[in-house]
Short mmCIF file of C-alpha atoms in Angstrom, two decimals:
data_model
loop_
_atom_site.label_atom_id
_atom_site.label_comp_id
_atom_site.label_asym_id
_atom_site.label_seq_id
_atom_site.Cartn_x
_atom_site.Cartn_y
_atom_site.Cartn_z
CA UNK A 11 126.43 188.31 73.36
CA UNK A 12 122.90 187.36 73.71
CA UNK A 13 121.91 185.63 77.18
CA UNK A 14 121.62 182.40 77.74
CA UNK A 15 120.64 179.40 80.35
CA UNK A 16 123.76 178.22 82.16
CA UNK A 17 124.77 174.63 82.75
CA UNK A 18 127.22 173.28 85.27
CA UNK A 19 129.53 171.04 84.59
CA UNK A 20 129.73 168.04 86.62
CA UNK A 21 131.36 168.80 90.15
CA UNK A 22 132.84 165.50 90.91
CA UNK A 23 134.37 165.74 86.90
CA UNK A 24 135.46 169.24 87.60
CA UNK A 25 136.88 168.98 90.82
CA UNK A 26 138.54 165.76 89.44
CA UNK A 27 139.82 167.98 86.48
CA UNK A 28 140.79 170.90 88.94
CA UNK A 29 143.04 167.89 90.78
CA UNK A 30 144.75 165.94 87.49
CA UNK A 31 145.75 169.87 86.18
CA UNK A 32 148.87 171.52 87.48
CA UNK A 33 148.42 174.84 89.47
CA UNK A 34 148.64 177.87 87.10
CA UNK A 35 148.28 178.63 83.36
CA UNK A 36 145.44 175.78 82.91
CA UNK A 37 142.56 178.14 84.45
CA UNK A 38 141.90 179.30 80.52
CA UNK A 39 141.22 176.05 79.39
CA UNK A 40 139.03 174.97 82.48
CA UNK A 41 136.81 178.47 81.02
CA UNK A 42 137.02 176.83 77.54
CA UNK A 43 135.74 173.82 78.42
CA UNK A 44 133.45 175.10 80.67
CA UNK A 45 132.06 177.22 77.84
CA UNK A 46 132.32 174.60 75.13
CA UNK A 47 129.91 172.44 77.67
CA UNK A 48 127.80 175.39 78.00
CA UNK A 49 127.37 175.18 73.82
CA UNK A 50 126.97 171.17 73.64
CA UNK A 51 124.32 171.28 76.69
CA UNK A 52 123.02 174.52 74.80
CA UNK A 53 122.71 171.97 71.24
CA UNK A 54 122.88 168.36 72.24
CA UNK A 55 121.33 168.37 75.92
CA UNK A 56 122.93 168.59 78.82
CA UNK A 57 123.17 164.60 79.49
CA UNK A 58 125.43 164.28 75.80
CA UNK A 59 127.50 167.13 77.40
CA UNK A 60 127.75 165.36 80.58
CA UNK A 61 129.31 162.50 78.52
CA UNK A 62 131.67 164.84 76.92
CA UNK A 63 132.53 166.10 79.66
CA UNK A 64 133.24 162.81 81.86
CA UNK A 65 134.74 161.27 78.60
CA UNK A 66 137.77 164.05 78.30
CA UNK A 67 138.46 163.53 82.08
CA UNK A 68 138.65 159.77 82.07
CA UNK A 69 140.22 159.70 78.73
CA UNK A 70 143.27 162.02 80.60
CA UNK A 71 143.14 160.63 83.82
CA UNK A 72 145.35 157.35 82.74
CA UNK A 73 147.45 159.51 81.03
CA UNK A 74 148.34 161.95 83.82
CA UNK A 75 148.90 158.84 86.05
CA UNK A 76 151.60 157.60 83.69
CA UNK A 77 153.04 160.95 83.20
CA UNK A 78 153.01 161.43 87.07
CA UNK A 79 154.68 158.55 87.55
CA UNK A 80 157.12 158.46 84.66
CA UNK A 81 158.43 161.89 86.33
CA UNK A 82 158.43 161.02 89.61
CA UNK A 83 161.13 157.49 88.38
CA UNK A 84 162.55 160.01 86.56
CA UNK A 85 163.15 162.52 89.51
CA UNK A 86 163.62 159.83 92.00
CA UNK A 87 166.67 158.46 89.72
CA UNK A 88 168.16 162.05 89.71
CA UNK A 89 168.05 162.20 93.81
CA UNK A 90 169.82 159.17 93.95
CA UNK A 91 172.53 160.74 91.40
CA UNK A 92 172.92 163.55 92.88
CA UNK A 93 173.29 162.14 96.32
CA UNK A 94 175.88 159.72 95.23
CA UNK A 95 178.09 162.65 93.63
CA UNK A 96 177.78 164.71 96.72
CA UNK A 97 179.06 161.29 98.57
CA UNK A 98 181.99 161.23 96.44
CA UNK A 99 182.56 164.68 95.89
CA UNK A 100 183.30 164.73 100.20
CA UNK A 101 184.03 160.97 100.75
CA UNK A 102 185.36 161.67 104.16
CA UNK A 103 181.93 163.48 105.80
CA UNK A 104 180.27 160.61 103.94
CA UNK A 105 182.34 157.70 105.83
CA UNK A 106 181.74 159.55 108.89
CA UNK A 107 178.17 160.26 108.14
CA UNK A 108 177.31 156.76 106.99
CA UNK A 109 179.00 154.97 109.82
CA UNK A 110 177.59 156.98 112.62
CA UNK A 111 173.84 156.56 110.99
CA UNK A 112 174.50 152.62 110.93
CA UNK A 113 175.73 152.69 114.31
CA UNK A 114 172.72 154.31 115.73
CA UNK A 115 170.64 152.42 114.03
CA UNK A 116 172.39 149.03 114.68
CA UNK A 117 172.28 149.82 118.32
CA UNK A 118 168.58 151.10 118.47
CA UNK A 119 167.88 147.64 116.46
CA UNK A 120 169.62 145.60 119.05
CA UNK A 121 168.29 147.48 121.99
CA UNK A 122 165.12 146.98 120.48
CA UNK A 123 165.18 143.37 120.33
CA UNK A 124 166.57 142.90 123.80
CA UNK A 125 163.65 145.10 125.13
CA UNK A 126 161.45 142.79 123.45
CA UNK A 127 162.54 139.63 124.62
CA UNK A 128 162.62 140.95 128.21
CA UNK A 129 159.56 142.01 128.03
CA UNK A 130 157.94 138.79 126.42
CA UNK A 131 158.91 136.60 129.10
CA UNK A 132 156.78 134.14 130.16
CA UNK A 133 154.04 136.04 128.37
CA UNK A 134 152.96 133.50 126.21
CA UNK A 135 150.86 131.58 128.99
CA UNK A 136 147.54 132.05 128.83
CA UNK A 137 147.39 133.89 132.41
CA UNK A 138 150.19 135.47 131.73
CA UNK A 139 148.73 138.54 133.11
CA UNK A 140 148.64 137.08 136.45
CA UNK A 141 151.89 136.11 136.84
CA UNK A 142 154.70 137.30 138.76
CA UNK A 143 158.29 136.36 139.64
CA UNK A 144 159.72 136.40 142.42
CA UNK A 145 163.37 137.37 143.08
CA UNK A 146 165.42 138.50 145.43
CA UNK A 147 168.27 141.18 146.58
CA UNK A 148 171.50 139.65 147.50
CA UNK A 149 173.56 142.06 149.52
CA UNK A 150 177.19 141.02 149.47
CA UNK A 151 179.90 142.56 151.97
CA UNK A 152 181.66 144.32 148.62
CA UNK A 153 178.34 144.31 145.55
CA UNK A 154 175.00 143.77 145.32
CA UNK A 155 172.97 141.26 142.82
CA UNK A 156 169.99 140.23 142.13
CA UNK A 157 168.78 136.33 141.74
CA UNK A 158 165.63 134.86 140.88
CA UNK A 159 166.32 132.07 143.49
CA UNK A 160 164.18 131.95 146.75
CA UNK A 161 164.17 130.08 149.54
CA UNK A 162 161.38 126.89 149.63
CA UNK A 163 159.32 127.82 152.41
CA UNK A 164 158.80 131.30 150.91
CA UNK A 165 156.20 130.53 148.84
CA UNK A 166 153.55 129.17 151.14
CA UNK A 167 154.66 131.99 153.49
CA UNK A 168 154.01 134.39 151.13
CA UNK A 169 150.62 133.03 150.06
CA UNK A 170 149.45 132.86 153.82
CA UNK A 171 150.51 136.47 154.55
CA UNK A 172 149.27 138.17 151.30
CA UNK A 173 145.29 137.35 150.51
CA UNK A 174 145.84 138.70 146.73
CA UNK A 175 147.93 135.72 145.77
CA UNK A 176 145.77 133.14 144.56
CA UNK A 177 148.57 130.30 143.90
CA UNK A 178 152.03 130.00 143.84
CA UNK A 179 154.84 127.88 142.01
CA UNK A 180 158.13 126.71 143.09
CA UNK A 181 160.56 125.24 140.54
CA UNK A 182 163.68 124.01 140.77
CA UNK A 183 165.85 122.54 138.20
CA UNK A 184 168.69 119.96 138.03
CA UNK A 185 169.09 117.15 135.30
CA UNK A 186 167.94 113.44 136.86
CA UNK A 187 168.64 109.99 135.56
CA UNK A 188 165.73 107.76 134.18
CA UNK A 189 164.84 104.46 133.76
CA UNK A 190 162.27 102.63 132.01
CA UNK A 191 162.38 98.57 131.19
CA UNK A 192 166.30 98.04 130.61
CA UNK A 193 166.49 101.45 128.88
CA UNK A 194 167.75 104.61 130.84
CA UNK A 195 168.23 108.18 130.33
CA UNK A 196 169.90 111.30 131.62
CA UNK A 197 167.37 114.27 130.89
CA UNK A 198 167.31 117.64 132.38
CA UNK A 199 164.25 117.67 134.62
CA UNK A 200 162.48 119.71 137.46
CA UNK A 201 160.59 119.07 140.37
CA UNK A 202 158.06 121.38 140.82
CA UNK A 203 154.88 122.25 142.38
CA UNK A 204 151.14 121.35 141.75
CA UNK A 205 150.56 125.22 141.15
CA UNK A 206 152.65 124.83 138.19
CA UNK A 207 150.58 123.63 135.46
CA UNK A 208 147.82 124.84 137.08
CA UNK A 209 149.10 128.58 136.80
CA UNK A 210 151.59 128.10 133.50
CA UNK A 211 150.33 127.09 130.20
CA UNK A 212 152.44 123.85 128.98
CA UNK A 213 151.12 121.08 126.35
CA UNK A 214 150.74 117.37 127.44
CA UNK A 215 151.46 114.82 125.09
CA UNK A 216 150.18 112.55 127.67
CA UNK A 217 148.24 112.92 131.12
CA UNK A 218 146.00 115.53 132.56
CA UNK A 219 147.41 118.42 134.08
CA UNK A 220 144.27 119.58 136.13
CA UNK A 221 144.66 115.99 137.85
CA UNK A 222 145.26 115.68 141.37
CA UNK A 223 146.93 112.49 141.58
CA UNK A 224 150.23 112.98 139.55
CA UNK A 225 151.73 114.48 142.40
CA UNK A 226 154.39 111.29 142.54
CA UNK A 227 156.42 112.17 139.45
CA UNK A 228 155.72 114.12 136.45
CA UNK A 229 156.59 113.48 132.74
CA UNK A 230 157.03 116.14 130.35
CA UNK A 231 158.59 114.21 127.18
CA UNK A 232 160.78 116.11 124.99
CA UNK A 233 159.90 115.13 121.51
CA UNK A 234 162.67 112.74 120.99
CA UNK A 235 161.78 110.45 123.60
CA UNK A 236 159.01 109.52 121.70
CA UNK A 237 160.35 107.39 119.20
CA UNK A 238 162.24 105.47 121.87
CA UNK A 239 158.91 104.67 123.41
CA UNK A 240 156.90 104.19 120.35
CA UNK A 241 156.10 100.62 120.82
CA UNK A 242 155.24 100.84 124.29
CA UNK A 243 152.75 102.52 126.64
CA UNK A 244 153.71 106.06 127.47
CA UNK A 245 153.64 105.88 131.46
CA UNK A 246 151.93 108.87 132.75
CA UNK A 247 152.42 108.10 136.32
CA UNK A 248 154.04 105.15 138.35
CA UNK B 28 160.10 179.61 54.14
CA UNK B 29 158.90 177.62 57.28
CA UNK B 30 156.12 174.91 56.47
CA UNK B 31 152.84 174.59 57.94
CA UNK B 32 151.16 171.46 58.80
CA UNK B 33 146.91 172.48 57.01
CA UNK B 34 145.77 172.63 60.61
CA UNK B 35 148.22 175.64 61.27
CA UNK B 36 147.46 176.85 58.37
CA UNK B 37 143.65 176.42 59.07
CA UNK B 38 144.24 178.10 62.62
CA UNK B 39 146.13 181.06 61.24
CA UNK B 40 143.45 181.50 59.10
CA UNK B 41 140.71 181.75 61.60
CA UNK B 42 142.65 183.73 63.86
CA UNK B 43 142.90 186.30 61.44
CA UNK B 44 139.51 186.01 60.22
CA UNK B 45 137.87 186.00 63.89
CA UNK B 46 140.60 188.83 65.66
CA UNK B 47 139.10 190.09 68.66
CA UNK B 48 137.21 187.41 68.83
CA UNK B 49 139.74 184.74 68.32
CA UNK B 50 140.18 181.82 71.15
CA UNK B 51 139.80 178.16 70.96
CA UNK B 52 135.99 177.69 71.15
CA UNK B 53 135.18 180.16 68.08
CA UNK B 54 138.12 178.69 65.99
CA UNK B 55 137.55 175.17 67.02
CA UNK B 56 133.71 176.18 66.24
CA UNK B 57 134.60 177.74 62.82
CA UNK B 58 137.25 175.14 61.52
CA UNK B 59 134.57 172.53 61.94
CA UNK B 60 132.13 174.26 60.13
CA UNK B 61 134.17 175.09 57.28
CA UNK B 62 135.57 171.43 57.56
CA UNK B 63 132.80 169.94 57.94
CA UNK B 64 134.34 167.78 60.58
CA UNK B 65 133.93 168.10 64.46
CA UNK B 66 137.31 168.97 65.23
CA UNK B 67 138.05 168.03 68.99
CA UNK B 68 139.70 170.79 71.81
CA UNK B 69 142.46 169.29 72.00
CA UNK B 70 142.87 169.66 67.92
CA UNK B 71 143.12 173.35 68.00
CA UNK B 72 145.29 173.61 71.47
CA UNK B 73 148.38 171.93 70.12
CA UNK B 74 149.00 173.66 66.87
CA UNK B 75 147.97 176.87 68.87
CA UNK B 76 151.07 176.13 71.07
CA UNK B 77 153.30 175.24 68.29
CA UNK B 78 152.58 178.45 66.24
CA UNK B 79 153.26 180.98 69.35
CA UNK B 80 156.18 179.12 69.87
CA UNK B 81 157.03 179.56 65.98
CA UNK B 82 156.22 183.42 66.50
CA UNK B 83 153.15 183.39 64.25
CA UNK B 84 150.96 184.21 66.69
CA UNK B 85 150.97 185.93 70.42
CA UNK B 86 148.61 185.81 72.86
CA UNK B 87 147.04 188.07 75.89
CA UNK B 88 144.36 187.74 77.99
CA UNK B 89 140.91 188.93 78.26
CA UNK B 90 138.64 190.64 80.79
CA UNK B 91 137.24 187.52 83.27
CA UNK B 92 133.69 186.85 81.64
CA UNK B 93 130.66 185.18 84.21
CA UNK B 94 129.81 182.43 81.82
CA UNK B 95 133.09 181.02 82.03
CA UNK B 96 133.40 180.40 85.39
CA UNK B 97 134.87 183.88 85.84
CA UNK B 98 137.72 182.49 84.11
CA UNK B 99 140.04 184.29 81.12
CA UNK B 100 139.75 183.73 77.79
CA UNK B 101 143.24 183.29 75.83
CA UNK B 102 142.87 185.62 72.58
CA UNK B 103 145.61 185.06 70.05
CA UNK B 104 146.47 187.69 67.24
CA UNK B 105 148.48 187.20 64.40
CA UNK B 106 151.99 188.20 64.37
CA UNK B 107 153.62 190.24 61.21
CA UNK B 108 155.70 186.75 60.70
CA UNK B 109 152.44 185.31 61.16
CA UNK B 110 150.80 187.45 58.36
CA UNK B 111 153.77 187.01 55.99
CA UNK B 112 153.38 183.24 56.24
CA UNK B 113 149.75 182.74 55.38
CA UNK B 114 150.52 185.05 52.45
CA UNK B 115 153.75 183.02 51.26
CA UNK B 116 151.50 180.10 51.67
CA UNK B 117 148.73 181.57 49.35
CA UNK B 118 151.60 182.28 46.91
CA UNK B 119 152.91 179.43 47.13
CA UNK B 120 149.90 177.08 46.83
CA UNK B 121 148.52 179.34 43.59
CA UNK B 122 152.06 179.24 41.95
CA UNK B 123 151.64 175.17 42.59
CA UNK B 124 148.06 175.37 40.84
CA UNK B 125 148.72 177.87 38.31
CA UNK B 126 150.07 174.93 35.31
CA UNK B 127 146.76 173.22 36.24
CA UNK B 128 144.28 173.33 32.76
CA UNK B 129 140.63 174.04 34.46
CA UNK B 130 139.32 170.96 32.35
CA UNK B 131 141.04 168.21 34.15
CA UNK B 132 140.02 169.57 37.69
CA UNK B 133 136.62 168.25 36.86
CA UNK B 134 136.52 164.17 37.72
CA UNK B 135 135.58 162.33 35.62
#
């Protein structure tokens, strides 16, 4: 065989080519086509073998795609029937099986959510990285629990003793009776600190909550009373 | 006997005709020159398949040459069955032509 110049097929097309082929028995054809390039670059030029090249592996590329996935359906559906005959081949194992697997994961689920909720509390204020709760141990004679109730005059104390805290909030909550004109309502309510809305993120349909003055009484509307007051002023203060 | 499709029979043909020398760039290479049609890879791959699989032909594979990437070449031979077939086909075909008069070959 008489010597002649060698051309290189594409890399990208050939390693692409190396990829779409399955492992084993297609190595003789990659030589094939490797020498039938060699004969069009040899005739033709190397850029129409180029072409020929890149044209055969685009032309299978969709094909091996479908086939690929075709199979895999194909396999995929045989899994499934498989599995199922195995489940009623030993329905027993399977109820057992089956059951425990839900369990877990039903309980996992549920202990998942709970974790979450715990742990978004009150973490949807815009400081929320600042805040903290206090609560307290209650030692009974017979158990022990623990409240998130404190005493009144623990907050100032707390705020004089320990230079890190910056502000403090007390709450407390009971449901009060109001009055407006000749109209009157029994709403669940709160009285609570300044430090409140000044450390807790809430939305005012009404009123400025960086004022000073509202100290007297404080209106936080639920949404309903609005249309009970929609032809009069909303008082912010009195 | 069992029927060939012409590009088997073209294959078988230049198998024979090529032997040592017979894989799918020399055959592709010499059915398009008899053809006088560029016949593609993929052309001469098939049929090869089909006629192994028939028995007409085996295969081995050659020495790893350089300019092939240091890749084999698949050689095919014919098989006896393979070599009884082409015959039966030339017998067959000439028995087909032989009430033919030479004058009305030529078109008119």
């Amino acid at each position: 065989m008489r010597k002649r110049r060698y051309y290189r097929p594409p890399r990208l097309a050939a390693w692409l080519l190396n990829r779409i082929l399955p492992d084993g028995g297609w190595q003789t054809p990659l030589g094939d086509f490797e020498e039938y390039y060699n004969d069009v670059a040899a005739y033709a030029g190397e850029g129409r073998a180029r072409l020929w090249y890149w044209g055969q592996v685009l032309n299978v590329l969709p094909r091996k795609l479908c086939h690929s996935a075709f199979w895999g359906v194909i396999m995929f559906a045989n899994y499934l029937k498989v599995a199922f005959r195995n489940l009623a081949k030993r329905k027993g194992y399977a109820v057992v099986n089956i059951s425990g697997l839900a369990i877990g994961m039903a309980c996992c689920i549920l202990i998942l959510l709970w974790v979450r909720d715990e742990l978004s509390y009150d973490r949807g204020h815009e400081r929320a990285d600042h805040l903290y709760r206090v609560v307290q141990d209650i030692q009974f004679s017979d158990h022990q629990t623990t409240w998130a109730i404190t005493h009144g005059p623990l907050a100032p104390a707390l705020q004089e003793a320990f230079p890190e805290i910056i502000n403090t909030a007390r709450f407390t909550g009971s449901g009060r009776r109001f009055k407006y004109n000749e109209q009157s309502f029994q709403e669940r309510g709160a009285y609570a600190d300044q430090g409140l809305f000044e450390m807790f993120t809430f939305s005012f349909i009404k009123g400025d909550p960086t004022r000073r003055s509202w100290n007297r009484l404080l209106l936080s509307f639920p949404k309903r009373w609005r249309l009970n007051f929609s032809a009069t002023r909303i008082p912010s203060e009195r | 006997m069992r029927l060939l499709t012409r590009a088997e029979e073209f294959i078988l043909l230049a198998v024979w005709r090529l032997q040592d020398d017979a894989y799918s760039i020399p055959i592709r290479k010499q059915i398009s020159e008899i053809t006088g049609r560029n016949w593609s890879l993929g052309a001469v791959y098939m049929p090869l398949e089909r006629l192994v699989k028939k028995g007409y032909l085996d295969s081995y594979l050659s020495e790893t040459t350089p300019e092939r990437g240091g890749r084999h070449k698949r050689i095919y031979r014919l098989t006896r069955e393979g070599k009884h077939a082409l015959i039966e086909i030339r017998e067959v075909e000439q028995a087909m032509w032989a009430g033919i008069p030479q004058f009305s070959l030529e078109i008119s």
